[in-house]
PDB file of C-alpha atoms in Angstrom:
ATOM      1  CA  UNK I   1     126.234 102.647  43.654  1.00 68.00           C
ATOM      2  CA  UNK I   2     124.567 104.185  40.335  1.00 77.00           C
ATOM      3  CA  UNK I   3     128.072 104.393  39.150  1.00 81.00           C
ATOM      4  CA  UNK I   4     128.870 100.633  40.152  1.00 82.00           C
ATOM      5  CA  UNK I   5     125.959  99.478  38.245  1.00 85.00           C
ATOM      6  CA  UNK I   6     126.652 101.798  34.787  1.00 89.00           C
ATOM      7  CA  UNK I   7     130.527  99.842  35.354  1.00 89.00           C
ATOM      8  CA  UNK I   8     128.640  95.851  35.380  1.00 89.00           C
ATOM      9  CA  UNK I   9     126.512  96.830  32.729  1.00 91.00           C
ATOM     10  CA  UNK I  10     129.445  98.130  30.583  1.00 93.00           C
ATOM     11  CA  UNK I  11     131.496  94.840  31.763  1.00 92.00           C
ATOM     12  CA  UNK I  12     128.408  92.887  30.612  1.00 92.00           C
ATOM     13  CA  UNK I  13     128.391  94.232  27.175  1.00 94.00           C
ATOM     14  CA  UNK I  14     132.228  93.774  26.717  1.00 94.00           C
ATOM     15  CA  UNK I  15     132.788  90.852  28.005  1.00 93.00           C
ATOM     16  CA  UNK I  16     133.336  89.464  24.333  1.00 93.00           C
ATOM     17  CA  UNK I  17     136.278  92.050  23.878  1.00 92.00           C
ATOM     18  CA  UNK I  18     137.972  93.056  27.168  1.00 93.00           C
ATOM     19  CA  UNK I  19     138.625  91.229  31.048  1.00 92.00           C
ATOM     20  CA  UNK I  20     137.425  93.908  34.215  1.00 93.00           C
ATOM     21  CA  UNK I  21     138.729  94.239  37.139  1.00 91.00           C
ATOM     22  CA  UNK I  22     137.063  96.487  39.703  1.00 90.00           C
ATOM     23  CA  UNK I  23     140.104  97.354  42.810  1.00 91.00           C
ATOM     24  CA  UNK I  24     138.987  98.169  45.996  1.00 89.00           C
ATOM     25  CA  UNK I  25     141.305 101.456  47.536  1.00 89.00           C
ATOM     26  CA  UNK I  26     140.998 103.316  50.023  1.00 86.00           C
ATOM     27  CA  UNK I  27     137.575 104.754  51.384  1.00 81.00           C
ATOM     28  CA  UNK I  28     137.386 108.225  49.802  1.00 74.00           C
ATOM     29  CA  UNK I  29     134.771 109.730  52.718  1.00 73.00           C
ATOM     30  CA  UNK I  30     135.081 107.510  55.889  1.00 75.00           C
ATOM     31  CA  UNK I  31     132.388 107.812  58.075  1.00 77.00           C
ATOM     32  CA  UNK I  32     135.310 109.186  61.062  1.00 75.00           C
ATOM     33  CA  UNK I  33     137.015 111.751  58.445  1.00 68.00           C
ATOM     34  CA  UNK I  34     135.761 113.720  55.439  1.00 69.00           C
ATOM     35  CA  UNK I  35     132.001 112.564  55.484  1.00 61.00           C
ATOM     36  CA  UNK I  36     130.110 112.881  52.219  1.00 62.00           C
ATOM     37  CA  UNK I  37     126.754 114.162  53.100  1.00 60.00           C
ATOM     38  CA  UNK I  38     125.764 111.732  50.240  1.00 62.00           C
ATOM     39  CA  UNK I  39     127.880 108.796  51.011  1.00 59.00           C
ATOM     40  CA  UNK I  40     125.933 105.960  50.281  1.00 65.00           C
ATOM     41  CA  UNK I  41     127.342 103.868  53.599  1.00 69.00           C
ATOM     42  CA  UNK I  42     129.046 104.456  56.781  1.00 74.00           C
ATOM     43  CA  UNK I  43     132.520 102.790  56.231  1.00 84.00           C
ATOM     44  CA  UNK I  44     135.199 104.243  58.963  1.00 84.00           C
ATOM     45  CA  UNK I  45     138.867 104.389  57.589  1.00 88.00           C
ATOM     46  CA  UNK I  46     140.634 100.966  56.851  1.00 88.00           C
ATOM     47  CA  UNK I  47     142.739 100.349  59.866  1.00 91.00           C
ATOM     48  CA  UNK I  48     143.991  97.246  58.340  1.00 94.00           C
ATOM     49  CA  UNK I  49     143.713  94.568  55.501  1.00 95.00           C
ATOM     50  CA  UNK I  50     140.551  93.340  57.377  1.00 95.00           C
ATOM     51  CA  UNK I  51     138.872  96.540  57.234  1.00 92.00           C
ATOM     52  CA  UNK I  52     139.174  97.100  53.792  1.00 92.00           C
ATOM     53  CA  UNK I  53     138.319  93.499  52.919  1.00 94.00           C
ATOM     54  CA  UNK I  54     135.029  94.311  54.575  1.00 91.00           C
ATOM     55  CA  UNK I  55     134.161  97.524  52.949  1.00 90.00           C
ATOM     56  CA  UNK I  56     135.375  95.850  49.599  1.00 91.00           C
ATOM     57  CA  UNK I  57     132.911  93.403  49.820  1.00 89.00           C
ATOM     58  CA  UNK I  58     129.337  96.189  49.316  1.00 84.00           C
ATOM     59  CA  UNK I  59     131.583  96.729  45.725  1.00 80.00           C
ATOM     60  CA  UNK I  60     131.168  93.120  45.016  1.00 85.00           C
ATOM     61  CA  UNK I  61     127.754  93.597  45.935  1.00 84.00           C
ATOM     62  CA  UNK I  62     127.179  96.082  42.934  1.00 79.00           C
ATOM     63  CA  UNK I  63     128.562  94.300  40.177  1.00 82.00           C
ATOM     64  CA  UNK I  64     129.000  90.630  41.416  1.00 83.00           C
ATOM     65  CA  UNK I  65     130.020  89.376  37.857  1.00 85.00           C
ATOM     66  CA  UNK I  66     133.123  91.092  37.949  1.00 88.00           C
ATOM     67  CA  UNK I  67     136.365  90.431  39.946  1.00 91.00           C
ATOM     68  CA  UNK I  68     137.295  92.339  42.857  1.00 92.00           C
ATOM     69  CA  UNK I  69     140.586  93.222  43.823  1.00 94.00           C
ATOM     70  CA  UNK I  70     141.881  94.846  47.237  1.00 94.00           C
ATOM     71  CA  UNK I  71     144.319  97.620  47.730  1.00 94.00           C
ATOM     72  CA  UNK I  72     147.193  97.164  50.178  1.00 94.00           C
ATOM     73  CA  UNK I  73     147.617  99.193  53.217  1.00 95.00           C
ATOM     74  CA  UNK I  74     149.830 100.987  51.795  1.00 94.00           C
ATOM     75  CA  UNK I  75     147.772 102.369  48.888  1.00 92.00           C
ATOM     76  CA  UNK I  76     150.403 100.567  46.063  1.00 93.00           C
ATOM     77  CA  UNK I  77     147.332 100.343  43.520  1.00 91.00           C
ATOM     78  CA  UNK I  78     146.484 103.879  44.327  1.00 89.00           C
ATOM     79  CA  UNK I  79     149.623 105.513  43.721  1.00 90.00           C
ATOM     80  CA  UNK I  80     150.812 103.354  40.848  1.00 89.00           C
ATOM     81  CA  UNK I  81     147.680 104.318  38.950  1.00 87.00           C
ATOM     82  CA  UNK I  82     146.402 107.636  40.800  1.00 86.00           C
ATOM     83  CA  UNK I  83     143.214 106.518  41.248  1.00 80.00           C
ATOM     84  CA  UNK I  84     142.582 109.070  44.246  1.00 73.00           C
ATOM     85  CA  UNK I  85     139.290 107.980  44.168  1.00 74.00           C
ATOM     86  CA  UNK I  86     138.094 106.316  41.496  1.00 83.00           C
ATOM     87  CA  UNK I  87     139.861 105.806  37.601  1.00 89.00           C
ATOM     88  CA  UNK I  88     139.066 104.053  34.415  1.00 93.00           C
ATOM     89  CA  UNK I  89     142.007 102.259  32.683  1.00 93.00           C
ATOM     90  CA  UNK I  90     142.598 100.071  29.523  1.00 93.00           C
ATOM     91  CA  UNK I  91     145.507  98.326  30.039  1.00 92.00           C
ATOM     92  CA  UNK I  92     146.659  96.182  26.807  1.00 91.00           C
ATOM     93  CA  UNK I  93     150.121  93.914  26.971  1.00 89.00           C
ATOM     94  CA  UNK I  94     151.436  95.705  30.244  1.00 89.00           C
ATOM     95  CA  UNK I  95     150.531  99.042  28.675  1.00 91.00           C
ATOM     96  CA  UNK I  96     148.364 101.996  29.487  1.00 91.00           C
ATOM     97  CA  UNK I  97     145.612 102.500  26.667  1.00 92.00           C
ATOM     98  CA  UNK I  98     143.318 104.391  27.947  1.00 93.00           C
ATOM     99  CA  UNK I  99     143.272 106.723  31.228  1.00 93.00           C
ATOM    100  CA  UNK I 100     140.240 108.553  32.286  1.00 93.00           C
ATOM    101  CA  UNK I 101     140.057 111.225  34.595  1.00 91.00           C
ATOM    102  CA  UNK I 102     140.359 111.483  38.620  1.00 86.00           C
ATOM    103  CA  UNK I 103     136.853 110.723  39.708  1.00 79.00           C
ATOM    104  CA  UNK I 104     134.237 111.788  40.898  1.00 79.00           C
ATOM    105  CA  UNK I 105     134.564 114.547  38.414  1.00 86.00           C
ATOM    106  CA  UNK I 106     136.630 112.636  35.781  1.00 88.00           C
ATOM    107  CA  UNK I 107     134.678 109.085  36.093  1.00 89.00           C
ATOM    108  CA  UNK I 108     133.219 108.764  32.884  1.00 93.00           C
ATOM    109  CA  UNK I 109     131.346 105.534  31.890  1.00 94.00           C
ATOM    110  CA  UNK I 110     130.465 107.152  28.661  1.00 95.00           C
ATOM    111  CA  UNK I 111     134.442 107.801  27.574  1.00 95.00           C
ATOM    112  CA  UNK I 112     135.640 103.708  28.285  1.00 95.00           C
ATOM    113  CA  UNK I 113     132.338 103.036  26.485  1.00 96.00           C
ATOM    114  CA  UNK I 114     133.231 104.919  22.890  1.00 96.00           C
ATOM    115  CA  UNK I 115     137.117 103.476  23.479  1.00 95.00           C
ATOM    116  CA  UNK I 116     135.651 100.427  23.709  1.00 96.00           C
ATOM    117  CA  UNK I 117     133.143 100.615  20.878  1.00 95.00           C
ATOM    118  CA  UNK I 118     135.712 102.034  18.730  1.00 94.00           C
ATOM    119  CA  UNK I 119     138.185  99.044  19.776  1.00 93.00           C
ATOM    120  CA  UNK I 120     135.533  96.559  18.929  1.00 94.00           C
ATOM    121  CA  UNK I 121     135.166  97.939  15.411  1.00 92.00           C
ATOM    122  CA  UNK I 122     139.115  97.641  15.126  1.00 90.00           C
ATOM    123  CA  UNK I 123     138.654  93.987  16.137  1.00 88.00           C
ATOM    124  CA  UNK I 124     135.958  93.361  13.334  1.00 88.00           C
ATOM    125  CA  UNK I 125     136.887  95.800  10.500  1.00 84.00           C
ATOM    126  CA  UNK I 126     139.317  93.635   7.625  1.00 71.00           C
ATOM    127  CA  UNK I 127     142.527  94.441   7.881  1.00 68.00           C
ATOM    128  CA  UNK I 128     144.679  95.277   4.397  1.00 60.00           C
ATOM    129  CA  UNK I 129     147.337  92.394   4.107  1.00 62.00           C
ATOM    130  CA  UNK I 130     150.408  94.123   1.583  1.00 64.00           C
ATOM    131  CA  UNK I 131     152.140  90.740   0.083  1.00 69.00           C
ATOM    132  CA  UNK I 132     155.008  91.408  -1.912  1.00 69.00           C
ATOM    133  CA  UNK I 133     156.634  89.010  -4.555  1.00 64.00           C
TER     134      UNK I 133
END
């Protein structure tokens, strides 16, 4: 959840600059599979849309300013992106910007953050106009 919160904040600060979307996959440690001895909740493996529509909604509980998206059952989202867990990604005019690591490991706030700032400064710095006549 600590990780959910650094994510609004972030989303709060670059909101000027930059639309978030937080998507829901599939539970990394269901409570009736790989348990996490520190898994925050006890959310069984999605057995259908329903399911995961349920367990999607404690996200939106943790940053409710930011829309929520849901997997399909068939993990498209997922796989498109690897997000196998969780995964940071800029994504500018249909393109990949930015692509942080596989979380938990990889899940860096800080890294989006300095693209982010560094962006910004793009967006504000003067750009040098060549006119030839």
């Amino acid at each position: 959840m600590a990780r959910l919160r650094s994510f609004q904040r972030l989303a709060a600060h670059f909101v000027d600059i930059a639309d978030f979307l937080l998507v829901y996959i599939e539970e990394a440690h269901p409570s009736d599979g790989w348990v996490s001895s520190d898994a925050a909740y006890n959310i069984p493996k999605h057995q259908c849309l329903q399911d995961r529509l349920r367990a999607a909604q404690l996200m939106r509980e943790g940053a409710p300013d930011c829309p929520l998206a849901v997997d399909t059952m068939d993990n498209a989202s997922s796989a498109a992106y690897g997000a196998y867990f969780e995964r940071l990604y800029i994504i500018q005019e249909e393109k990949v910007m930015y692509q942080g690591g596989r979380g938990p490991e990889g899940y860096k706030i800080s890294e989006l953050r300095t693209w982010l700032d560094q962006y910004k400064t793009r967006l504000q710095s003067p750009s040098t106009v060549v006119i030839q006549v």
